[in-house]
């Protein structure tokens, strides 16, 4: 399916106070702005028209627009983020999404259910939903009910020792998944071709397929080599400042 649009949000200066379990230090705001601009250029190179939302300083993590929403070609879901400090991010994202989806096709995850978009991997009309610290079973059940009305199937996957499902796995098109060792042997992914990353490469599991291109984080030459050998056309980007907030490439946009 050809993607045509993306929604991103500028990083705010408050991002230095974002949630993080990493030991990489605080992000450099000026560097983050440059990296974010390069990210937008990469999306445009891949053929997307990018809607850029202004920063929200009240929400330090709001640059990660993937979490407050899920977008498909048929419907959108406004989530209920698992981190209390992020729940207010949904308002601006919903306003942006209304420019592209009819009201009838925009749905909500309601408390006590929680769900982060970073826990969702879409493969055509299948949704794999990570059950994590941010996404609970009730959130997956609500998503399954919503998606089922559009002919989609949802499968919950319990995860440990990572923030989101997409922290350790990505669907990169061509019936292929990019996975860390944690997901080796998982029945949900056995039907796909698997490109397996070593422990030192696990951050690269969060890569983004956008039309003809696969966008990957820079600094992983062996991953780059594997993907090129598999025939993928690559764009590499430095997202070091977002990694300091436990964020990756997919976190920075909604693509549809």
CSV table of C-alpha atoms in Angstrom, one decimal:
chain,number,residue,atom,x,y,z
A,1,UNK,CA,0.0,0.0,0.0
A,2,UNK,CA,1.4,3.3,-1.1
A,3,UNK,CA,1.7,5.8,1.8
A,4,UNK,CA,1.0,9.5,1.0
A,5,UNK,CA,0.9,11.4,4.2
A,6,UNK,CA,2.8,11.8,7.5
A,7,UNK,CA,2.2,13.9,10.6
A,8,UNK,CA,5.1,15.0,12.7
A,9,UNK,CA,5.5,17.4,15.6
A,10,UNK,CA,8.5,19.7,16.2
A,11,UNK,CA,10.5,18.9,19.3
A,12,UNK,CA,10.1,21.4,22.1
A,13,UNK,CA,12.8,22.8,24.3
A,14,UNK,CA,11.1,20.9,27.2
A,15,UNK,CA,12.2,17.6,25.6
A,16,UNK,CA,15.2,17.7,27.9
A,17,UNK,CA,12.8,16.7,30.6
A,18,UNK,CA,11.2,13.9,28.7
A,19,UNK,CA,10.7,10.4,30.1
A,20,UNK,CA,13.8,8.2,29.8
A,21,UNK,CA,15.2,5.0,31.2
A,22,UNK,CA,18.4,5.3,29.2
A,23,UNK,CA,21.7,6.2,30.6
A,24,UNK,CA,22.7,8.3,27.6
A,25,UNK,CA,22.2,11.7,29.2
A,26,UNK,CA,19.8,14.5,28.3
A,27,UNK,CA,19.2,15.3,24.7
A,28,UNK,CA,20.7,18.4,23.0
A,29,UNK,CA,17.8,20.4,21.8
A,30,UNK,CA,19.6,22.1,18.9
A,31,UNK,CA,20.9,18.8,17.6
A,32,UNK,CA,17.4,17.3,18.0
A,33,UNK,CA,16.0,20.1,15.8
A,34,UNK,CA,18.5,19.4,13.0
A,35,UNK,CA,17.9,15.6,13.3
A,36,UNK,CA,14.1,16.2,13.2
A,37,UNK,CA,14.4,18.4,10.0
A,38,UNK,CA,16.5,15.6,8.4
A,39,UNK,CA,13.8,13.1,9.3
A,40,UNK,CA,11.1,15.3,7.6
A,41,UNK,CA,13.3,15.5,4.5
A,42,UNK,CA,13.6,11.7,4.5
A,43,UNK,CA,9.9,11.3,4.6
A,44,UNK,CA,9.5,13.7,1.8
A,45,UNK,CA,12.1,11.9,-0.3
A,46,UNK,CA,10.1,8.7,0.2
A,47,UNK,CA,7.1,10.5,-1.3
A,48,UNK,CA,5.1,11.7,1.7
A,49,UNK,CA,3.4,15.0,2.2
A,50,UNK,CA,4.4,16.0,5.7
A,51,UNK,CA,2.1,17.9,8.1
A,52,UNK,CA,4.3,19.6,10.7
A,53,UNK,CA,2.7,20.4,14.0
A,54,UNK,CA,4.1,23.1,16.3
A,55,UNK,CA,5.9,22.0,19.5
A,56,UNK,CA,3.9,21.6,22.7
A,57,UNK,CA,6.2,22.7,25.6
A,58,UNK,CA,3.7,21.4,28.2
A,59,UNK,CA,4.4,17.9,26.9
A,60,UNK,CA,8.1,17.1,26.8
A,61,UNK,CA,7.6,13.8,24.9
A,62,UNK,CA,5.1,15.0,22.4
A,63,UNK,CA,7.6,14.9,19.5
A,64,UNK,CA,6.8,11.2,19.6
A,65,UNK,CA,3.5,11.4,17.8
A,66,UNK,CA,3.3,7.7,17.1
A,67,UNK,CA,2.1,6.9,20.6
A,68,UNK,CA,-1.1,9.0,20.9
A,69,UNK,CA,-2.7,7.6,17.8
A,70,UNK,CA,-2.9,4.6,15.4
A,71,UNK,CA,-3.5,5.3,11.7
A,72,UNK,CA,-4.5,2.8,9.0
A,73,UNK,CA,-5.9,3.3,5.5
A,74,UNK,CA,-9.4,2.6,6.9
A,75,UNK,CA,-9.6,4.2,10.3
A,76,UNK,CA,-7.7,6.0,13.1
A,77,UNK,CA,-7.6,5.4,16.8
A,78,UNK,CA,-6.8,8.0,19.4
A,79,UNK,CA,-5.1,6.1,22.1
A,80,UNK,CA,-4.9,6.5,25.9
A,81,UNK,CA,-1.2,6.7,26.5
A,82,UNK,CA,0.2,4.6,29.3
A,83,UNK,CA,2.3,7.4,30.8
A,84,UNK,CA,0.1,9.9,32.7
A,85,UNK,CA,2.3,12.8,31.6
A,86,UNK,CA,1.5,12.0,28.0
A,87,UNK,CA,-2.3,11.7,28.1
A,88,UNK,CA,-2.8,15.3,27.2
A,89,UNK,CA,-1.0,14.8,23.9
A,90,UNK,CA,-4.0,13.3,22.3
A,91,UNK,CA,-5.9,16.6,21.8
A,92,UNK,CA,-3.5,18.1,19.2
A,93,UNK,CA,-3.1,14.8,17.4
A,94,UNK,CA,-6.8,14.3,17.2
A,95,UNK,CA,-7.2,17.8,15.7
A,96,UNK,CA,-4.6,17.0,13.0
A,97,UNK,CA,-6.1,13.6,12.2
A,98,UNK,CA,-9.5,15.1,11.7
A,99,UNK,CA,-8.1,16.8,8.6
A,100,UNK,CA,-7.6,13.3,7.0
A,101,UNK,CA,-10.3,11.1,8.5
A,102,UNK,CA,-14.1,11.4,8.8
A,103,UNK,CA,-15.4,11.6,12.3
A,104,UNK,CA,-17.1,8.2,11.9
A,105,UNK,CA,-13.7,6.6,11.2
A,106,UNK,CA,-11.9,8.1,14.3
A,107,UNK,CA,-12.2,6.0,17.4
A,108,UNK,CA,-10.9,6.2,21.0
A,109,UNK,CA,-9.3,3.9,23.6
A,110,UNK,CA,-11.1,4.6,26.9
A,111,UNK,CA,-9.8,4.3,30.5
A,112,UNK,CA,-9.0,2.1,32.3
A,113,UNK,CA,-7.6,0.7,29.0
A,114,UNK,CA,-4.2,2.1,28.0
A,115,UNK,CA,-2.5,1.9,24.7
A,116,UNK,CA,0.6,3.4,23.0
A,117,UNK,CA,0.9,3.4,19.3
A,118,UNK,CA,4.5,2.3,19.6
A,119,UNK,CA,3.2,-1.1,20.7
A,120,UNK,CA,1.4,-1.6,17.3
A,121,UNK,CA,2.9,-3.3,14.3
A,122,UNK,CA,0.6,-3.3,11.2
A,123,UNK,CA,1.0,-5.9,8.5
A,124,UNK,CA,-1.8,-5.3,6.0
A,125,UNK,CA,-5.0,-6.0,7.9
A,126,UNK,CA,-3.3,-7.6,10.9
A,127,UNK,CA,-2.4,-5.7,14.0
A,128,UNK,CA,0.2,-7.1,16.4
A,129,UNK,CA,-0.2,-5.3,19.8
A,130,UNK,CA,2.4,-5.4,22.4
A,131,UNK,CA,1.2,-5.8,26.0
A,132,UNK,CA,3.7,-3.7,27.8
A,133,UNK,CA,4.2,-1.2,30.7
A,134,UNK,CA,2.4,1.3,28.5
A,135,UNK,CA,-0.3,-0.9,26.9
A,136,UNK,CA,-2.5,-3.1,28.9
A,137,UNK,CA,-4.7,-6.1,28.0
A,138,UNK,CA,-7.9,-3.9,28.1
A,139,UNK,CA,-6.3,-1.6,25.5
A,140,UNK,CA,-5.6,-4.5,23.2
A,141,UNK,CA,-9.1,-5.7,23.6
A,142,UNK,CA,-10.6,-2.3,22.8
A,143,UNK,CA,-8.4,-2.0,19.8
A,144,UNK,CA,-9.3,-5.5,18.6
A,145,UNK,CA,-13.0,-4.6,18.8
A,146,UNK,CA,-12.5,-1.4,16.9
A,147,UNK,CA,-10.3,-2.9,14.2
A,148,UNK,CA,-12.6,-6.0,13.9
A,149,UNK,CA,-15.3,-3.7,12.6
A,150,UNK,CA,-13.1,-3.0,9.6
A,151,UNK,CA,-12.1,-6.6,9.0
A,152,UNK,CA,-8.7,-6.4,10.8
A,153,UNK,CA,-7.4,-9.0,13.2
A,154,UNK,CA,-5.5,-8.1,16.3
A,155,UNK,CA,-3.1,-10.3,18.2
A,156,UNK,CA,-1.7,-9.5,21.6
A,157,UNK,CA,2.0,-10.1,22.3
A,158,UNK,CA,3.4,-9.9,25.8
A,159,UNK,CA,6.7,-8.2,26.0
A,160,UNK,CA,9.4,-7.7,28.6
A,161,UNK,CA,12.5,-5.6,29.1
A,162,UNK,CA,11.7,-3.1,26.4
A,163,UNK,CA,9.5,0.0,26.2
A,164,UNK,CA,7.3,-1.0,23.2
A,165,UNK,CA,6.8,-3.8,20.7
A,166,UNK,CA,8.4,-1.7,18.0
A,167,UNK,CA,11.5,-1.3,20.2
A,168,UNK,CA,12.4,-4.9,19.2
A,169,UNK,CA,10.5,-5.6,16.0
A,170,UNK,CA,9.5,-3.9,12.8
A,171,UNK,CA,7.6,-5.0,9.7
A,172,UNK,CA,9.7,-3.7,6.8
A,173,UNK,CA,7.6,-4.8,3.9
A,174,UNK,CA,8.1,-7.7,1.4
A,175,UNK,CA,6.9,-10.2,4.0
A,176,UNK,CA,9.9,-9.4,6.2
A,177,UNK,CA,10.4,-8.6,9.8
A,178,UNK,CA,13.4,-7.0,11.5
A,179,UNK,CA,13.7,-8.5,14.9
A,180,UNK,CA,15.9,-8.8,18.0
A,181,UNK,CA,16.7,-12.1,19.6
A,182,UNK,CA,13.8,-11.7,22.0
A,183,UNK,CA,11.3,-12.5,19.3
A,184,UNK,CA,13.1,-15.5,17.8
A,185,UNK,CA,10.7,-18.4,17.6
A,186,UNK,CA,7.7,-16.3,18.4
A,187,UNK,CA,4.8,-18.0,16.5
A,188,UNK,CA,3.4,-14.6,15.4
A,189,UNK,CA,6.5,-13.9,13.3
A,190,UNK,CA,7.3,-17.4,12.0
A,191,UNK,CA,5.3,-16.8,8.8
A,192,UNK,CA,7.6,-13.9,7.7
A,193,UNK,CA,11.2,-13.7,6.5
A,194,UNK,CA,13.3,-12.7,9.4
A,195,UNK,CA,16.3,-10.5,9.6
A,196,UNK,CA,17.8,-11.0,13.0
A,197,UNK,CA,19.8,-8.4,14.9
A,198,UNK,CA,22.4,-9.1,17.5
A,199,UNK,CA,22.3,-7.6,21.0
A,200,UNK,CA,24.5,-4.7,20.0
A,201,UNK,CA,22.3,-3.9,17.1
A,202,UNK,CA,18.9,-4.0,18.8
A,203,UNK,CA,18.2,-0.2,18.5
A,204,UNK,CA,18.1,-0.7,14.7
A,205,UNK,CA,15.1,-3.0,15.0
A,206,UNK,CA,13.1,0.2,15.1
A,207,UNK,CA,13.3,1.0,11.4
A,208,UNK,CA,10.6,2.5,9.1
A,209,UNK,CA,9.5,1.3,5.7
A,210,UNK,CA,8.1,4.2,3.7
A,211,UNK,CA,7.1,3.3,0.1
A,212,UNK,CA,10.3,2.3,-1.8
A,213,UNK,CA,12.7,3.2,1.1
A,214,UNK,CA,13.6,1.7,4.4
A,215,UNK,CA,14.7,4.3,6.9
A,216,UNK,CA,17.2,3.0,9.5
A,217,UNK,CA,19.3,4.6,12.3
A,218,UNK,CA,22.9,5.4,11.5
A,219,UNK,CA,25.7,3.7,13.2
A,220,UNK,CA,24.9,0.1,12.4
A,221,UNK,CA,27.1,-1.0,9.5
A,222,UNK,CA,26.4,-4.7,9.8
A,223,UNK,CA,22.6,-4.1,9.8
A,224,UNK,CA,23.0,-1.8,6.8
A,225,UNK,CA,24.9,-4.6,5.0
A,226,UNK,CA,22.3,-7.2,5.8
A,227,UNK,CA,19.5,-5.0,4.6
A,228,UNK,CA,21.3,-4.0,1.4
A,229,UNK,CA,22.0,-7.6,0.7
A,230,UNK,CA,18.3,-8.3,1.1
A,231,UNK,CA,17.6,-5.7,-1.6
A,232,UNK,CA,16.3,-2.8,0.5
A,233,UNK,CA,16.8,0.8,-0.6
A,234,UNK,CA,18.0,2.5,2.5
A,235,UNK,CA,18.1,6.0,4.0
A,236,UNK,CA,20.2,6.3,7.2
A,237,UNK,CA,19.5,8.9,9.8
A,238,UNK,CA,21.1,10.1,13.0
A,239,UNK,CA,18.5,10.1,15.7
A,240,UNK,CA,20.8,10.0,18.7
A,241,UNK,CA,19.0,12.8,20.6
A,242,UNK,CA,15.7,11.0,20.4
A,243,UNK,CA,17.3,7.7,21.5
A,244,UNK,CA,18.2,9.5,24.8
A,245,UNK,CA,14.5,9.6,25.4
A,246,UNK,CA,14.0,5.9,24.5
A,247,UNK,CA,12.6,7.0,21.1
A,248,UNK,CA,13.3,5.7,17.7
A,249,UNK,CA,12.5,6.4,14.0
A,250,UNK,CA,8.9,5.1,14.0
A,251,UNK,CA,8.1,7.2,17.1
A,252,UNK,CA,8.6,10.4,15.3
A,253,UNK,CA,5.7,10.2,12.8
A,254,UNK,CA,2.3,8.9,11.9
A,255,UNK,CA,2.4,7.5,8.3
A,256,UNK,CA,-0.7,6.7,6.2
